[in-house]
Short mmCIF file of C-alpha atoms in Angstrom, two decimals:
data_model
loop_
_atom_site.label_atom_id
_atom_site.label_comp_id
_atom_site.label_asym_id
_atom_site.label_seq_id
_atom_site.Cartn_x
_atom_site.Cartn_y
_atom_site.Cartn_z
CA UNK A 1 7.31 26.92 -14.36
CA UNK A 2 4.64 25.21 -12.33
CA UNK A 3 3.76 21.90 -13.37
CA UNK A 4 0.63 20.66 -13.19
CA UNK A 5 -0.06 16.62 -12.74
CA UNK A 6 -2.45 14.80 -13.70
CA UNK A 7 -5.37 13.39 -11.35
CA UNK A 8 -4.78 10.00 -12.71
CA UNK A 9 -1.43 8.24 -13.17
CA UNK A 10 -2.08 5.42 -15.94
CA UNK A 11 0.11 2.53 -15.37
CA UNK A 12 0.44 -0.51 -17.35
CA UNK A 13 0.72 -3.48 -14.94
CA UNK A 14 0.40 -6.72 -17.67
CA UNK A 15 3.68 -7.74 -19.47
CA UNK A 16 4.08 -6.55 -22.70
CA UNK A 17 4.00 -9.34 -25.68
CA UNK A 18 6.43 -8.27 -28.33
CA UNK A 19 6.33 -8.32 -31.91
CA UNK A 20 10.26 -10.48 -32.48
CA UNK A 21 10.21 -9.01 -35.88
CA UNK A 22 9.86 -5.63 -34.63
CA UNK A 23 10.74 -5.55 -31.00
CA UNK A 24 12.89 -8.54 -30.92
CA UNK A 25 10.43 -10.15 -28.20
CA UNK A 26 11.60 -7.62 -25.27
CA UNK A 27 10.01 -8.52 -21.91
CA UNK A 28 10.69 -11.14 -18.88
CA UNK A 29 9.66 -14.30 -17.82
CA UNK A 30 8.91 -15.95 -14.64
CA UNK A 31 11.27 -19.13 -14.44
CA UNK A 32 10.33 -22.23 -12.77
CA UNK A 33 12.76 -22.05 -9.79
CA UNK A 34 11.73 -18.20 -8.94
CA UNK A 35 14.37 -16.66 -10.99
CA UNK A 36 13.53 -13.75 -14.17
CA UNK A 37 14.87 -13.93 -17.65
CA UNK A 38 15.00 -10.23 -18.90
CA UNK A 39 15.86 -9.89 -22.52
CA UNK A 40 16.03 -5.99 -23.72
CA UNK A 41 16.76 -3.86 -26.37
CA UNK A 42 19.36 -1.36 -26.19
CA UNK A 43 21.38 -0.16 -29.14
CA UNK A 44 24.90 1.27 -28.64
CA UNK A 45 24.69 0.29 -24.82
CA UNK A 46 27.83 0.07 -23.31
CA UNK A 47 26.14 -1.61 -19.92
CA UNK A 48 22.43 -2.58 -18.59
CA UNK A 49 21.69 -3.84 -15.30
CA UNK A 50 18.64 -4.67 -13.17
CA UNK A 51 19.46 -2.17 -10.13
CA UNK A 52 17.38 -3.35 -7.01
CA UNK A 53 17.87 -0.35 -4.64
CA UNK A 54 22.02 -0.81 -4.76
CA UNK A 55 22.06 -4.38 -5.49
CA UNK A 56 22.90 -4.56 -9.80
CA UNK A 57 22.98 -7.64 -11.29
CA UNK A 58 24.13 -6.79 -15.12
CA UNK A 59 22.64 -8.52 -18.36
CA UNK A 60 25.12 -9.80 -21.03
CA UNK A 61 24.91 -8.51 -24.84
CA UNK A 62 23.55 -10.86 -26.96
CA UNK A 63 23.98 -8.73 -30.24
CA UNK A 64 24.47 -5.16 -31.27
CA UNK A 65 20.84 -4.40 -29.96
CA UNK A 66 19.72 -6.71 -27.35
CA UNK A 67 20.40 -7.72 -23.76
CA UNK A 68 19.78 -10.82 -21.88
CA UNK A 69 19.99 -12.53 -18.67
CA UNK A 70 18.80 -14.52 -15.83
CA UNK A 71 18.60 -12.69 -12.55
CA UNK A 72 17.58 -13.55 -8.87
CA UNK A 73 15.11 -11.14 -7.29
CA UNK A 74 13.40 -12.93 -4.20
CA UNK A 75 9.67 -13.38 -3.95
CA UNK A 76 6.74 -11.08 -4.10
CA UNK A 77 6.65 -7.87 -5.55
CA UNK A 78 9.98 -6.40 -6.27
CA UNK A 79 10.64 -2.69 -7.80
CA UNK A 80 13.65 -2.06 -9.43
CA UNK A 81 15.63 0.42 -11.75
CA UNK A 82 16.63 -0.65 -15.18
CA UNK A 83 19.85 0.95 -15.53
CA UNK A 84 21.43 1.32 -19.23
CA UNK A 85 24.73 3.06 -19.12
CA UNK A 86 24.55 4.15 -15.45
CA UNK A 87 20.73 6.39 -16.52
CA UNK A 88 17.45 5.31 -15.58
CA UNK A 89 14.98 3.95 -18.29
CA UNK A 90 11.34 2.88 -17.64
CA UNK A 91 10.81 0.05 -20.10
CA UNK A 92 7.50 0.04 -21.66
CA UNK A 93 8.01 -3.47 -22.61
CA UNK A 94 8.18 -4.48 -18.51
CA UNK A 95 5.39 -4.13 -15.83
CA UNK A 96 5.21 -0.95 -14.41
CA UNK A 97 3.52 0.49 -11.57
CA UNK A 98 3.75 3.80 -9.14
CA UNK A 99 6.44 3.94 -6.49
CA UNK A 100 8.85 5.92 -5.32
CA UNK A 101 7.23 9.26 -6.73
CA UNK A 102 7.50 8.09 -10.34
CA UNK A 103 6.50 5.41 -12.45
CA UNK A 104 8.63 2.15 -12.15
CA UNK A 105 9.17 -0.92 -13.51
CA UNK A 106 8.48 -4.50 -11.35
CA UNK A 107 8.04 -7.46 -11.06
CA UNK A 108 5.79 -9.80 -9.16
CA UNK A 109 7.28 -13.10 -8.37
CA UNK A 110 5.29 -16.26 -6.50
CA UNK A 111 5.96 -16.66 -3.00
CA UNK A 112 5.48 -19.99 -1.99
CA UNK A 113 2.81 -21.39 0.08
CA UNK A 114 0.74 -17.97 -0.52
CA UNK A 115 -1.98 -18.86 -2.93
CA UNK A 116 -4.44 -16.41 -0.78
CA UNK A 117 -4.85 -13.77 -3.65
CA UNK A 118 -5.73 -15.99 -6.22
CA UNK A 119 -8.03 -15.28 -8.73
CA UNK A 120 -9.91 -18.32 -9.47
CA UNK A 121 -13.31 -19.95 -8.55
CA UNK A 122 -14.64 -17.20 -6.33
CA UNK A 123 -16.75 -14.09 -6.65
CA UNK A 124 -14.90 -10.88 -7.22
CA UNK A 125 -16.13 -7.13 -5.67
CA UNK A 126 -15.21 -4.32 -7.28
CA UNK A 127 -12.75 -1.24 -7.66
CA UNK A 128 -13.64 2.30 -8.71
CA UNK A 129 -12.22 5.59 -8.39
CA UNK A 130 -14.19 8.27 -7.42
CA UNK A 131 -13.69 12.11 -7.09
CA UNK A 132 -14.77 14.47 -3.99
CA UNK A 133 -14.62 18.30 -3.04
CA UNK A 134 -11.71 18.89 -0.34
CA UNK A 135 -12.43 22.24 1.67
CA UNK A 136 -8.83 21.30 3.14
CA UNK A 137 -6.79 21.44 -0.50
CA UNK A 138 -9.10 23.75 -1.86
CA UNK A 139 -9.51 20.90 -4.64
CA UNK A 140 -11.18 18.07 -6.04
CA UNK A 141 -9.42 14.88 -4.92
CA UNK A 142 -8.98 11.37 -6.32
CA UNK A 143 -10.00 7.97 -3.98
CA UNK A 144 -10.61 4.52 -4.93
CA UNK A 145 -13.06 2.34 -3.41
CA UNK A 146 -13.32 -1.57 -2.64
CA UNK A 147 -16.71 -2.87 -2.80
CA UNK A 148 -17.77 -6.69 -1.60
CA UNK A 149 -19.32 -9.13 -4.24
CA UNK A 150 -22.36 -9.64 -2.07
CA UNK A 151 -22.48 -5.15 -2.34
CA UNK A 152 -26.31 -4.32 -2.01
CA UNK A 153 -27.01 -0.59 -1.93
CA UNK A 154 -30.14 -1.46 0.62
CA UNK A 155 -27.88 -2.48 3.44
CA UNK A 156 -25.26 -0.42 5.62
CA UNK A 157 -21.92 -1.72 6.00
CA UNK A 158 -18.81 -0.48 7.95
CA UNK A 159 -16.11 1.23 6.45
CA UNK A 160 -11.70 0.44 6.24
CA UNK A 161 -9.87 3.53 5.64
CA UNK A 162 -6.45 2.37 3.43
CA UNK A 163 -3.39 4.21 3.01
CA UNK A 164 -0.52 3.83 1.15
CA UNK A 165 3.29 4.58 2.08
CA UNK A 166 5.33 8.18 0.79
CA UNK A 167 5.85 7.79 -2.50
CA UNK A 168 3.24 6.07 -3.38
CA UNK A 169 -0.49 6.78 -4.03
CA UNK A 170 -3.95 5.22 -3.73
CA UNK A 171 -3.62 2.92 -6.72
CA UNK A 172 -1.15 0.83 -4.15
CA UNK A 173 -3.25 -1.10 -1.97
CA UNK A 174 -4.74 -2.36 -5.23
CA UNK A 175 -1.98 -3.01 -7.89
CA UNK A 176 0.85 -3.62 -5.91
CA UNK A 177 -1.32 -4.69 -2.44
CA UNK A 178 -3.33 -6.98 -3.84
CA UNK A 179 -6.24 -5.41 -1.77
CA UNK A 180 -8.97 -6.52 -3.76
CA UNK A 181 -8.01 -10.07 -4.32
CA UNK A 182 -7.11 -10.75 -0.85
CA UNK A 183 -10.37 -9.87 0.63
CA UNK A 184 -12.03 -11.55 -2.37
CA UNK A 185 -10.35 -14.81 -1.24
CA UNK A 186 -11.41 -13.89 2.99
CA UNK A 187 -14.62 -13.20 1.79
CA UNK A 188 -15.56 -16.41 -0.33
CA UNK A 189 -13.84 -18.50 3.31
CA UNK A 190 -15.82 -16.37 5.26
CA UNK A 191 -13.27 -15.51 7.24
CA UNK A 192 -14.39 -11.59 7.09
CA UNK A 193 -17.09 -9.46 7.43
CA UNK A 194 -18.08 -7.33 4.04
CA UNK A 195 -16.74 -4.24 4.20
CA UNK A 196 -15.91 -0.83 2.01
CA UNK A 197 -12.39 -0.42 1.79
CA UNK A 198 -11.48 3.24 0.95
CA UNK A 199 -7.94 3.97 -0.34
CA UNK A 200 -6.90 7.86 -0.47
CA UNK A 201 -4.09 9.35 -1.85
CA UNK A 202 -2.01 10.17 1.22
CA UNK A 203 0.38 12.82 -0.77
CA UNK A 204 -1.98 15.50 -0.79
CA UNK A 205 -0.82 18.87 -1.37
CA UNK A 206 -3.18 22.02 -1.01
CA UNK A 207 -3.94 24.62 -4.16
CA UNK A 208 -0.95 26.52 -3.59
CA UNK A 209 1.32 23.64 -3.74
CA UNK A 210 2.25 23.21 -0.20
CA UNK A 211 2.45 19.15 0.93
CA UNK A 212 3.25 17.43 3.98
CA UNK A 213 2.50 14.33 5.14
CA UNK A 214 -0.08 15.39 7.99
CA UNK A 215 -2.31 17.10 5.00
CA UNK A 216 -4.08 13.84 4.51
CA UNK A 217 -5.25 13.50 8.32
CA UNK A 218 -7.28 16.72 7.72
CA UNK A 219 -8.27 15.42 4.69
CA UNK A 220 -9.51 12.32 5.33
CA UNK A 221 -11.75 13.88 8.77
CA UNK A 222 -13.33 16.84 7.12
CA UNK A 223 -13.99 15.72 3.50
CA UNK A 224 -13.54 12.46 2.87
CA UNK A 225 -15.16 10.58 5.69
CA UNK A 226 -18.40 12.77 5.24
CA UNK A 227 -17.91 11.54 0.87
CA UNK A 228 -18.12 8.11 1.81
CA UNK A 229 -20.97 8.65 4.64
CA UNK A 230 -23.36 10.65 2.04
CA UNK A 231 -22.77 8.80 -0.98
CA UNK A 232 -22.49 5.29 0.59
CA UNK A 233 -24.68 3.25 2.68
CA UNK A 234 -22.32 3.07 5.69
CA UNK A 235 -22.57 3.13 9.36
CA UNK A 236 -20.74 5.98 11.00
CA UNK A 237 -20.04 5.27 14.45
CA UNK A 238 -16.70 4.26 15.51
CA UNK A 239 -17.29 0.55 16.30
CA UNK A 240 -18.00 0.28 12.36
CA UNK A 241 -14.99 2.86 11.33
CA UNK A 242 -11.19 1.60 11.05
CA UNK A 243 -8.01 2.55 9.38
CA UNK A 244 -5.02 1.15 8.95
CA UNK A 245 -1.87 2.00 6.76
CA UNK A 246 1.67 1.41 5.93
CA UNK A 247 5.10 3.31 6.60
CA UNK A 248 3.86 6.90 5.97
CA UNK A 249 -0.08 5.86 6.53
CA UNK A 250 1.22 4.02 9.36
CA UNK A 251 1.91 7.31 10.92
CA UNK A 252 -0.98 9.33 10.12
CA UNK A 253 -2.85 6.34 10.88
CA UNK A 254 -1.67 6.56 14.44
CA UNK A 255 -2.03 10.35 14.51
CA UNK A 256 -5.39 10.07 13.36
CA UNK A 257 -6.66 7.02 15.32
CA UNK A 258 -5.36 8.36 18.90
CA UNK A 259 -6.03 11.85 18.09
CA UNK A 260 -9.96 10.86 17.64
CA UNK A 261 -10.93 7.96 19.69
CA UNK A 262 -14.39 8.97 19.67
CA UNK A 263 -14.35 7.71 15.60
CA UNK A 264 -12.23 5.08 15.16
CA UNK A 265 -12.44 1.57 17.25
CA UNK A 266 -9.81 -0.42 14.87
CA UNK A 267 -6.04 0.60 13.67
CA UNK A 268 -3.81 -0.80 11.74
CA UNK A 269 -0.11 0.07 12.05
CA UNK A 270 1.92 -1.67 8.89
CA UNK A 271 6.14 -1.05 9.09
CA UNK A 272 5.86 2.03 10.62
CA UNK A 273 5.22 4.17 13.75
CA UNK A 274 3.47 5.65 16.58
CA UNK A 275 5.49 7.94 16.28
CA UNK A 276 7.78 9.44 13.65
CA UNK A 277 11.50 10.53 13.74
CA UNK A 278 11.75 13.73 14.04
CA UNK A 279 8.59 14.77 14.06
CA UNK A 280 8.65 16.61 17.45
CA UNK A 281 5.74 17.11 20.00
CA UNK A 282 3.52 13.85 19.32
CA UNK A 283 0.36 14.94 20.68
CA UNK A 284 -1.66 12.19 19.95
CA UNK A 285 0.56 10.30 21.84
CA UNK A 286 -1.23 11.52 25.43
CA UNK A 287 -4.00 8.91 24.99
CA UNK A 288 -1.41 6.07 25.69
CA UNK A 289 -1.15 8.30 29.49
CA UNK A 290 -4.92 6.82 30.41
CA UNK A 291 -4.26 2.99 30.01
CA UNK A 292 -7.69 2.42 30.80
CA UNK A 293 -9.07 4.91 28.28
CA UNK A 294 -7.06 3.65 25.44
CA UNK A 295 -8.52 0.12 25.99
CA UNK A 296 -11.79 0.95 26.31
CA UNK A 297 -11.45 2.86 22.98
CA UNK A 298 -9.89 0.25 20.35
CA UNK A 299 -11.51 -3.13 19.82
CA UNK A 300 -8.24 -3.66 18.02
CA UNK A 301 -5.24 -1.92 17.74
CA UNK A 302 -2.71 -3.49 15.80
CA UNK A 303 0.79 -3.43 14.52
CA UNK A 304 3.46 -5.08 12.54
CA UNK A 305 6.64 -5.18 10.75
CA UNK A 306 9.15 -7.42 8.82
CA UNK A 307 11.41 -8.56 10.41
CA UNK A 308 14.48 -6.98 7.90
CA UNK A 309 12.62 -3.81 7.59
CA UNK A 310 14.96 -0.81 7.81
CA UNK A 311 12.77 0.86 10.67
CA UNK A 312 12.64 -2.16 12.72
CA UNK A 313 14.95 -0.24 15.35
CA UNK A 314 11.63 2.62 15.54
CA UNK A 315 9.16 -0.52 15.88
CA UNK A 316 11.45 -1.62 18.80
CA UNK A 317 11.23 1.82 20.33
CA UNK A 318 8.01 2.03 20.64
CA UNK A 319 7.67 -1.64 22.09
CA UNK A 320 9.10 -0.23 24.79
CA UNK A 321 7.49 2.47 24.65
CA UNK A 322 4.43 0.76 25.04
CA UNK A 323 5.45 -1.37 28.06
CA UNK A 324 6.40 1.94 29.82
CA UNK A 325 2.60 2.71 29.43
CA UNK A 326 1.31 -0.64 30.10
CA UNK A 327 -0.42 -0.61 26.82
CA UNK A 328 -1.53 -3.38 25.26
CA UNK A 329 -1.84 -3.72 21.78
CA UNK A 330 -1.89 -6.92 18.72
CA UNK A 331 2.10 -7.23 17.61
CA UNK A 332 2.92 -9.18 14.69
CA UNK A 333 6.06 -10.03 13.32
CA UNK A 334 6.58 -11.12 9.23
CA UNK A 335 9.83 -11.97 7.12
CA UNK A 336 10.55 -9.67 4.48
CA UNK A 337 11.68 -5.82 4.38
CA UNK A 338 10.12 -3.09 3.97
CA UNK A 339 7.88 -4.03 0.80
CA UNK A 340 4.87 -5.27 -0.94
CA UNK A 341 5.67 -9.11 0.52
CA UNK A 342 5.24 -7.87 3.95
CA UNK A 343 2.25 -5.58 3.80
CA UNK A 344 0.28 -8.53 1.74
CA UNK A 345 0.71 -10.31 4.73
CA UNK A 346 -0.25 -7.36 7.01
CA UNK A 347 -3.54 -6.69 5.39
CA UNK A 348 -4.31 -10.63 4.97
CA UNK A 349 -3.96 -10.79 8.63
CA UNK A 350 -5.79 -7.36 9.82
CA UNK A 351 -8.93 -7.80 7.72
CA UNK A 352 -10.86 -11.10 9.45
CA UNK A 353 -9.97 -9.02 12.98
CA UNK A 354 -12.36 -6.52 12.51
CA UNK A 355 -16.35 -5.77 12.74
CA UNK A 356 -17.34 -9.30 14.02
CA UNK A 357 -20.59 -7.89 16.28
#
């Protein structure tokens, strides 16, 4: 049977307040020293447990029905498997957001001494989705689009292309990324220039069903760049064009980036790669051959990585790859993993480098 998904993927991302004489108030709270008090129902469970990718820390029963405990997660935002009797359940009384190719449940925990997504006292731009042809999938597609608080239709502005990691899709940047809030915050300190930031969904398959990762990169050139440039005001030369993406959008930002130098003077490379294991010839790679050219042809080009991410041993490959080819580009270093922690810092650092005339 062939399945068809929707466009959309509605998510709930606000914690549920339960009824106690109907729910028996299931949901979490945020303690005061960074730890989370879970407390969920479960009848005839022999076992629940909060499963963070292989490290389970089980909840004791309180009663025939409910669950409880206090567990340590780290800071920032943390996906996780609620595990009841060794299955996987999706609580609809806990956050949950899009990761992983499936809906899961999180959490978002403070991380101290980063208040730069708050909410408060500034002016807020907006988020929409938006819908475009694609000669490439032979469909309509699904983006969503950052616009500044000081937006005016009358003026052109330049244009960050945002992608999200495999498994994910375009609603990342903005409910687990933070995206919007972030620049928010840069914006009202002035510490970046208003921009449109558009976030695609990087798992594009075609009308037959085939998918691959390098679908988007065709994508993104023949239909969605010329969206943006006719519905938007925009500048479209490459001094006013970037992208930037993590893990998987890492890659087919570098593919895309180096492959077309003649559109794109700014990269971002989040967790990820040049290139990608595996993946064979790396064409795109032949720009980093012409030192000269490649440096004339980025105003910035710029990765980073945590420092406990899981691909740090690629990121160290192509440091050296890079000082075999005399290349210079912007390296930063972050702690955290492979996550949302990291890649908040990533896009907090990226955005005040670029379009400063």
């Amino acid at each position: 049977m062939k399945t068809q998904w929707p466009l959309d993927t509605a998510v709930s991302f606000d914690p549920y307040v339960g009824e106690p004489n109907r729910d028996g108030d299931q949901g979490y709270e945020l303690l005061s020293d960074g730890r989370v008090f879970f407390r969920l129902k479960a009848p005839g469970a022999q076992e629940v447990a909060i499963d963070q990718f292989g490290y389970v820390q089980r909840l004791a029963k309180v009663n025939d029905d409910m669950w409880e405990g206090v567990v340590t997660m780290g800071e920032g935002f943390k996906y996780f498997f609620l595990k009841i009797d060794g299955a996987d359940v999706l609580s609809p009384y806990l956050p949950i957001g899009y990761g992983c190719c499936r809906p899961m449940n999180f959490v978002d925990i403070p991380v101290s001494g980063e208040d730069w997504d708050s909410l408060e006292n500034i002016p807020h731009g907006s988020v929409a989705r938006h819908y475009y042809p694609s000669a490439v999938t032979g469909k309509t597609e699904s983006c969503l689009i950052y616009l500044p608080p000081c937006y005016d239709p009358s003026k052109k502005y330049p244009v960050l292309y945002l992608q999200h990691g495999y498994g994910e899709n375009e609603t990342g940047w903005v409910y687990q990324g933070h995206l919007h809030r972030i620049a928010d915050q840069l914006l009202a300190k002035g510490s970046m220039q208003p921009m449109l930031i558009v976030m695609g969904n990087g798992m594009a398959k075609t009308s037959d069903g085939r998918s691959d990762r390098m679908i988007f990169p065709q994508v993104l050139l023949n239909d969605l760049i010329p969206y943006i440039e006719s519905h938007f005001p925009v500048y479209t030369d490459k001094w006013h064009r970037a992208m930037a993406g993590l893990s998987m959008g890492s890659y087919q930002t570098s593919v895309v980036t180096l492959s077309n130098p003649d559109k794109f003077g700014y990269a971002g490379v989040f967790s990820g790669f040049l290139r990608f294991p595996r993946a064979g010839e790396e064409k795109h790679l032949e720009l980093l051959d012409d030192t000269d050219a490649f440096h004339a042809s980025f105003q910035v080009f710029y990765r980073a990585i945590g420092t406990e991410d899981q691909y740090y041993p690629s990121f160290a490959q192509d440091d050296q790859l890079l000082e075999t080819k005399q290349v210079r580009m912007i390296r930063r270093t972050f702690p955290g993993g492979h996550d949302w922690s990291v890649w908040r810092r990533c896009i907090h650092d990226f955005l005040p480098m670029l379009f400063w005339d």
